[in-house]
XYZ file of N, CA and C in Angstrom:
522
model
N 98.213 129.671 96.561
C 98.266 130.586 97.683
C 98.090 131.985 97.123
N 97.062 132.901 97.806
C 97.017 133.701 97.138
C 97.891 135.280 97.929
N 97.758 136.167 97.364
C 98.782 137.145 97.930
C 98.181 137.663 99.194
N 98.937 137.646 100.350
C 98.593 138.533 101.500
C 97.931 139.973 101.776
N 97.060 140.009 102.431
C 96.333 141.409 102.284
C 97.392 142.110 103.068
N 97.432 143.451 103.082
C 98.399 144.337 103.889
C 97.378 145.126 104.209
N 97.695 146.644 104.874
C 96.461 147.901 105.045
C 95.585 148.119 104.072
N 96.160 148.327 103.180
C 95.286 148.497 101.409
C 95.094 147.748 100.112
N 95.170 146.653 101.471
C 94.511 145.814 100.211
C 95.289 144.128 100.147
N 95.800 143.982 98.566
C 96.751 142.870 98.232
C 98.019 143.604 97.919
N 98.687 142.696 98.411
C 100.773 143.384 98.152
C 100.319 142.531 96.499
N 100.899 143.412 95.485
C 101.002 143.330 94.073
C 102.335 142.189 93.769
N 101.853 141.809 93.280
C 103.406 140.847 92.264
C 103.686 141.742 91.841
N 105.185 141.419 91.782
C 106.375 141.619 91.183
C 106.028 142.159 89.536
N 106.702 143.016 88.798
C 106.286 143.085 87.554
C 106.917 142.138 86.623
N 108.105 141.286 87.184
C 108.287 140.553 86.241
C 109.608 139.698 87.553
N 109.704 138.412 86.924
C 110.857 137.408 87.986
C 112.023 137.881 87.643
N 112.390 137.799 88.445
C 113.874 138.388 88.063
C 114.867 137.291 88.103
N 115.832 137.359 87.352
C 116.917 136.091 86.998
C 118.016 136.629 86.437
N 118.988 136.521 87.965
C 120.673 137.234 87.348
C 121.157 136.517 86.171
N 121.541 137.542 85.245
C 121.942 137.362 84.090
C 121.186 136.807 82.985
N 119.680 136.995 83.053
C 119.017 136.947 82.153
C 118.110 138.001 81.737
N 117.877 139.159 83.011
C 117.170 139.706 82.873
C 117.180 141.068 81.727
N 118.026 140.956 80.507
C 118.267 141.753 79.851
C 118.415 142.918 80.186
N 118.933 143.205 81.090
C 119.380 144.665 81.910
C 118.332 145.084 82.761
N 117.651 144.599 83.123
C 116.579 145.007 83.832
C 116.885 144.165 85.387
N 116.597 145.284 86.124
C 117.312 144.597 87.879
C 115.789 144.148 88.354
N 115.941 144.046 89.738
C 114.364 143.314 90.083
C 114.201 144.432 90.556
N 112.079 144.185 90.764
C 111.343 145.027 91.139
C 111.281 145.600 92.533
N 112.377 146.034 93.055
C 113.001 146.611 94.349
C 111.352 147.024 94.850
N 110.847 147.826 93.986
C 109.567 148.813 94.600
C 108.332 148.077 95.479
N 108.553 147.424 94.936
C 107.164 145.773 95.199
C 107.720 145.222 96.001
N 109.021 144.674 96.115
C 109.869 143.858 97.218
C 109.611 144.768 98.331
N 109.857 145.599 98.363
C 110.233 146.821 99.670
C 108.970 147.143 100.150
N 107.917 147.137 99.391
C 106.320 146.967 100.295
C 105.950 145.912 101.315
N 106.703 144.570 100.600
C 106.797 143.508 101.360
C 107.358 143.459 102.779
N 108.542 143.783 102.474
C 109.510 143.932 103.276
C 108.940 145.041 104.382
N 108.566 146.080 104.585
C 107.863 147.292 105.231
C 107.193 146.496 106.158
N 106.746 145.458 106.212
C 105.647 145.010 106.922
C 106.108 143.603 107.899
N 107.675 143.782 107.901
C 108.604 142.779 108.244
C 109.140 143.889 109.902
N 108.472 143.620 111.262
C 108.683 144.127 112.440
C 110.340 144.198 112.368
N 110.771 144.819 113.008
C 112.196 144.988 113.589
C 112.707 143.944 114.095
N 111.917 142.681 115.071
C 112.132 141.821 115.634
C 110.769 141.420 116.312
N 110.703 139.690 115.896
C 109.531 139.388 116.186
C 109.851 138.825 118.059
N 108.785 138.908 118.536
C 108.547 138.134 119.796
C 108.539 137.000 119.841
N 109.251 136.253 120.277
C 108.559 134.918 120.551
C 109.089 133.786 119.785
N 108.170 134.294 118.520
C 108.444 133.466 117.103
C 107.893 134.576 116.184
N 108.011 133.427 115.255
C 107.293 133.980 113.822
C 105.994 133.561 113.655
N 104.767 134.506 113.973
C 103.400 133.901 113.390
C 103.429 133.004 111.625
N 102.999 132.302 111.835
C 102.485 131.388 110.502
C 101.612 132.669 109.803
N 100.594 133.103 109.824
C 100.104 133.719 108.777
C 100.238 135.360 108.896
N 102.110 135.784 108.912
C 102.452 136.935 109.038
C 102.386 137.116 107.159
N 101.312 138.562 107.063
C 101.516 138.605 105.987
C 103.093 139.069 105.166
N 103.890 139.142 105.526
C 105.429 139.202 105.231
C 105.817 137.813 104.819
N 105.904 136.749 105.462
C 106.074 135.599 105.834
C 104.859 134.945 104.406
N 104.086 134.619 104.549
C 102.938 134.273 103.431
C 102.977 134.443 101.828
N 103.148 135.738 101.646
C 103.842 136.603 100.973
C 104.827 135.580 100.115
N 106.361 135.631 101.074
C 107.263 134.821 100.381
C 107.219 134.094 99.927
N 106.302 132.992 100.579
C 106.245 131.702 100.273
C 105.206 131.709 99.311
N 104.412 132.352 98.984
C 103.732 132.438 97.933
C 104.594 133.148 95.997
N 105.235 134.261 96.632
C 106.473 134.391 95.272
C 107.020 133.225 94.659
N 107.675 132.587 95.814
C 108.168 131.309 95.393
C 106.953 129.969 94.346
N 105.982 129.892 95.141
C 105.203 129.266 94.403
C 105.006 129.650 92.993
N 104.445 130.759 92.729
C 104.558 131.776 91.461
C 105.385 132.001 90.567
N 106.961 131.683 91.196
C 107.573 131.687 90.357
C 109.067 132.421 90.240
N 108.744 133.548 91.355
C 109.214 134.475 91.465
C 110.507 134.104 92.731
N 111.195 133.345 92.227
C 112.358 132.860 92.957
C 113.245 133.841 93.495
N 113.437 134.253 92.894
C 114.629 135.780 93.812
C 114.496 136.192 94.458
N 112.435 136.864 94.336
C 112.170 137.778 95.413
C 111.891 137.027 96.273
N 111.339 136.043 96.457
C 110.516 135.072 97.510
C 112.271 134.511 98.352
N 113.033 134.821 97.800
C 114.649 134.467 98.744
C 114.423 135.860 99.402
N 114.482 136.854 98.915
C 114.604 138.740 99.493
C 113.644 138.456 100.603
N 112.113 138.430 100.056
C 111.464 138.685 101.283
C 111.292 137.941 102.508
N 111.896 136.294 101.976
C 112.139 135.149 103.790
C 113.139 136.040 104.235
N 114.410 136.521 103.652
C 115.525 136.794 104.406
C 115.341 137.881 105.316
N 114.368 138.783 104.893
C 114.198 139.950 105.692
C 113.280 139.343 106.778
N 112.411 138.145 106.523
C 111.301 137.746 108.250
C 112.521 136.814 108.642
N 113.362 136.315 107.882
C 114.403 135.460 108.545
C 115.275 136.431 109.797
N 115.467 137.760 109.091
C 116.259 138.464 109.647
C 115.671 139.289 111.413
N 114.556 139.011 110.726
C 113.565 139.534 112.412
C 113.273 138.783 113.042
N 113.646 137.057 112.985
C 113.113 136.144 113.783
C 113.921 136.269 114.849
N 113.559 135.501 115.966
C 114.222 135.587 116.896
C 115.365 134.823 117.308
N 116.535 135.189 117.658
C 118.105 134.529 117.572
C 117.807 133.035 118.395
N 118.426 132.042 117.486
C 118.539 130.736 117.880
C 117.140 130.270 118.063
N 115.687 130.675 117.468
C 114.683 130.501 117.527
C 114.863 128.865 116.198
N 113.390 128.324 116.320
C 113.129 126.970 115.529
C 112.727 127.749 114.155
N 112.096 129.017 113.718
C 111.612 129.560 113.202
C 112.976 130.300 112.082
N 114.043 130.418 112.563
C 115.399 130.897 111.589
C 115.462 129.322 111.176
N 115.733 128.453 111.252
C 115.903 127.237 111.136
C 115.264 127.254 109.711
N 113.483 126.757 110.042
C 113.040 126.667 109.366
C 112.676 127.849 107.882
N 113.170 129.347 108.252
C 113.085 129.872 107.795
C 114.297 129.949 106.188
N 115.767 129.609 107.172
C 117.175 129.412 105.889
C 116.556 128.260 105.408
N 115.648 127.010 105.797
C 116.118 126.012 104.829
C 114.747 126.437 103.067
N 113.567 127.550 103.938
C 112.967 128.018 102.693
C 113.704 128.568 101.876
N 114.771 129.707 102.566
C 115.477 130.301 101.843
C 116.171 129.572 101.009
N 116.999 128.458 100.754
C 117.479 127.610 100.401
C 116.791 126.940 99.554
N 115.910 127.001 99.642
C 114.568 125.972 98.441
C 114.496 126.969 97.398
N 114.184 128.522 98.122
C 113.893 129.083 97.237
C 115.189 129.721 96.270
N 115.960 129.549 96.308
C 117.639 129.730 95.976
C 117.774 128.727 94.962
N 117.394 127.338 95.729
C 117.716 126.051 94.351
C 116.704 126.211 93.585
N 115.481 126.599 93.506
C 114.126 126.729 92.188
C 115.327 127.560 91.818
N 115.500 129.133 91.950
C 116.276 129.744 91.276
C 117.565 129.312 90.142
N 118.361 128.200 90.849
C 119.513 127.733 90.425
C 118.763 127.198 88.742
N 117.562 125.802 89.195
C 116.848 124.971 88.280
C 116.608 125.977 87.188
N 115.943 127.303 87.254
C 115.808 128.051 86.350
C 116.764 127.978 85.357
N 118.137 128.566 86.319
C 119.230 129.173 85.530
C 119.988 127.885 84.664
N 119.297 126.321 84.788
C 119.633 125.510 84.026
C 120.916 125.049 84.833
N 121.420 125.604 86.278
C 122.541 124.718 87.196
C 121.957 123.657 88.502
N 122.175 122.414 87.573
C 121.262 121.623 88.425
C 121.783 121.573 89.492
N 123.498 121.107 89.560
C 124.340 120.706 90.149
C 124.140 121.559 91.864
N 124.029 122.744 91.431
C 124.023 123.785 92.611
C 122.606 123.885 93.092
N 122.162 123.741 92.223
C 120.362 123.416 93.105
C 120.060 122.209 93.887
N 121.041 121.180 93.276
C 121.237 119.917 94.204
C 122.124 120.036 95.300
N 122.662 120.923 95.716
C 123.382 121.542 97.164
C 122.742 122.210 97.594
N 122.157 122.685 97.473
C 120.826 124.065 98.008
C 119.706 123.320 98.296
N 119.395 122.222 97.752
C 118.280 121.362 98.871
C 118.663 120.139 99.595
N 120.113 120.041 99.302
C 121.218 119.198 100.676
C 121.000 120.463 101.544
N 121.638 121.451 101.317
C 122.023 122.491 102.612
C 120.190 122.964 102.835
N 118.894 122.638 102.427
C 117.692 122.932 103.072
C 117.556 121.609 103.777
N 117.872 120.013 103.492
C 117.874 119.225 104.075
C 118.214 119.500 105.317
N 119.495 119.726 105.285
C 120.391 119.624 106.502
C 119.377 120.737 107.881
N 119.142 121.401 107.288
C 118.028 122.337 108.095
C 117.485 122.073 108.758
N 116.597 121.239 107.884
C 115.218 120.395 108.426
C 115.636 119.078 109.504
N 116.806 118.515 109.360
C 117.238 117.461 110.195
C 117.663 118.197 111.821
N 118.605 119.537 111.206
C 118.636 120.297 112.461
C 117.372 120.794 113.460
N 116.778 121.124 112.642
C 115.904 121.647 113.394
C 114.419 120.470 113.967
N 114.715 119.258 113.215
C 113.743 118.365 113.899
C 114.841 117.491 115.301
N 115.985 117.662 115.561
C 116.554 117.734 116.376
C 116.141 118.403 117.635
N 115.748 119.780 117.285
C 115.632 120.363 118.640
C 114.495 120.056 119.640
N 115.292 120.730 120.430
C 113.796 120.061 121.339
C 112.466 121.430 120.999
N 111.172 120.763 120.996
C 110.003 121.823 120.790
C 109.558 122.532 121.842
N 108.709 124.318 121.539
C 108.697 124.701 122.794
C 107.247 124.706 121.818
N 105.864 124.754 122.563
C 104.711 125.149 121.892
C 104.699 126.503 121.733
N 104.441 127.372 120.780
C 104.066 128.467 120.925
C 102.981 128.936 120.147
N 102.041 128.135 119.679
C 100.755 128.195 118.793
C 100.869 128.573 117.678
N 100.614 129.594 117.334
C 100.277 129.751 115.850
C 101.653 130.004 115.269
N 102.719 129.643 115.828
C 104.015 129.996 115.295
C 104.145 129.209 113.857
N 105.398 129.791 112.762
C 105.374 129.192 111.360
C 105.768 127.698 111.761
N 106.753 128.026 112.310
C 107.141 125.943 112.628
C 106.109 125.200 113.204
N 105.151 125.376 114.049
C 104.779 124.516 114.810
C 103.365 123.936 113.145
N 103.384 125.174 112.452
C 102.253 125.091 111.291
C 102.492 124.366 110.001
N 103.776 124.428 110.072
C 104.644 123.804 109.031
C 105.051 122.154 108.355
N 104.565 121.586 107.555
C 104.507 120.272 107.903
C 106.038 119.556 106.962
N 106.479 119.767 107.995
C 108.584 119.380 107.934
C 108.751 118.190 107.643
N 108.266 117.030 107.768
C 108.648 115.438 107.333
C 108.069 115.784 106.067
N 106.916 116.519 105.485
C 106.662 116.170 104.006
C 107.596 116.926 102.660
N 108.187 118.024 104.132
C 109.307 119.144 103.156
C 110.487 118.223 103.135
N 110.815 117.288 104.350
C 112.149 116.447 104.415
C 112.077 115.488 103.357
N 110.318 114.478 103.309
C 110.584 113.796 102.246
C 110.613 114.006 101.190
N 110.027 115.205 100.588
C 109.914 115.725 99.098
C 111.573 116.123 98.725
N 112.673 116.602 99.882
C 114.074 116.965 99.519
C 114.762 115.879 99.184
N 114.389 114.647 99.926
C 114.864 113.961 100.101
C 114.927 112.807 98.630
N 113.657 112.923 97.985
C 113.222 112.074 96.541
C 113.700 113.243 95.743
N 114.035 114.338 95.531
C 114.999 115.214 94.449
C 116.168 115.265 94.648
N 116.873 115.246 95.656
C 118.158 114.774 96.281
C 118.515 113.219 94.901
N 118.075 112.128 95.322
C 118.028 111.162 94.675
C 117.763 111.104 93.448
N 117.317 111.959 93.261
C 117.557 111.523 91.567
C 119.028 111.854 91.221
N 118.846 111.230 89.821
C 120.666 111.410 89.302
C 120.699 112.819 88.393
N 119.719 113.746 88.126
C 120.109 114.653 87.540
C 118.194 115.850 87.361
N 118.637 116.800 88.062
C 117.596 117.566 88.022
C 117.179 118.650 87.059
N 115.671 119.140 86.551
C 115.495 119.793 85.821
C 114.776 120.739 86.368
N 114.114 122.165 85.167
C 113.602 122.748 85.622
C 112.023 122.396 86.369
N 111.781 121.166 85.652
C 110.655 120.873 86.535
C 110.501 120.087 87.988
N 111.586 120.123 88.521
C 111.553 119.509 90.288
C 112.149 120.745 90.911
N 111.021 121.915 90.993
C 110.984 123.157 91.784
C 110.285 123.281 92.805
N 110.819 123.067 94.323
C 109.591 122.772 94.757
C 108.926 124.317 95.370
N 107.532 124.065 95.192
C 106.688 125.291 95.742
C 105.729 125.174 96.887
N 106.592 125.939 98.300
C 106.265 125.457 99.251
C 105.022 125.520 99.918
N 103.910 126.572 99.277
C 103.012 126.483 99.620
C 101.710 125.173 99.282
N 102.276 124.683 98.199
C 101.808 123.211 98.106
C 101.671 122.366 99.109
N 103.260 122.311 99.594
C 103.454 121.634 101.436
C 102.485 121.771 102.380
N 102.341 123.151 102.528
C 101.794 123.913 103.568
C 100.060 123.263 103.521
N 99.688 123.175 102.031
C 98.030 122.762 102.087
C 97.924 121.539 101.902
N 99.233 120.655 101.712
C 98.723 119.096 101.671
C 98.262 118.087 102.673
């Protein structure tokens, strides 16, 4: 997935991933996050468009690598979605994916294996609800049984590494 165009252009990666307590004193790239973030409405209508470049964006950090920020920038389109919408739903359980890659990094499997129980649990909630169409919205674009079954075969294993990270834009094009 490649990076979202904004007014001028491509939003830049991050200068480097950031990882509490590894990053040898160095905090994350606030400056780059906050471009992202800029382009995150006050409150969306409706839903959340699928190819909001804010939204795209994240889920592309995450792929890349960039676990921290790709949690920063869902939380801020998480934070503009609309209350009790299908789209917060689906939005915490990315957040949550992208939280447990983070954990896998930091070498705590244990807690990355609760962080894609608690993205599970998401995805069960929210295939619960009842659907409203709203077209190009992120949920309706989103393909949720292949995010449920992929949680669902790392869940099961008996012990996770850094390599069962999942990167959701993979989902998105399979």
């Amino acid at each position: 997935m490649s990076a979202p165009p904004n007014a001028s252009g491509q939003l830049p990666w991050p200068l480097w991933a950031y990882v509490p307590g590894e990053a040898a004193g160095l905090d994350a790239d606030y400056v780059t996050l906050d471009m992202a973030k800029a382009l995150v409405p006050s409150a969306f209508r409706g839903h959340v468009p699928a190819r909001h470049p804010a939204l795209r964006y994240g889920l592309a950090l995450n792929d890349r690598g960039y676990f921290w920020e790709a949690q920063e920038v869902l939380e801020a389109v998480w934070a503009a979605a609309p209350q009790g919408g299908r789209e917060r739903i689906l939005l915490r359980a990315c957040i949550h994916i992208a939280n447990a890659n983070l954990r896998l990094r930091m070498q705590r499997s244990h807690s990355a294996a609760r962080l894609f129980g608690e993205a599970l649990a998401e995805l069960r909630a929210l295939s619960a609800r009842k659907t409203a169409a709203v077209g190009d919205g992120f949920v309706e674009s989103f393909p949720i049984a292949a995010l449920t079954a992929l949680l669902q075969a790392k869940i099961g294993r008996p012990q996770l590494s850094k390599a069962d990270w999942i990167a959701l834009g993979a989902i998105v094009r399979s």
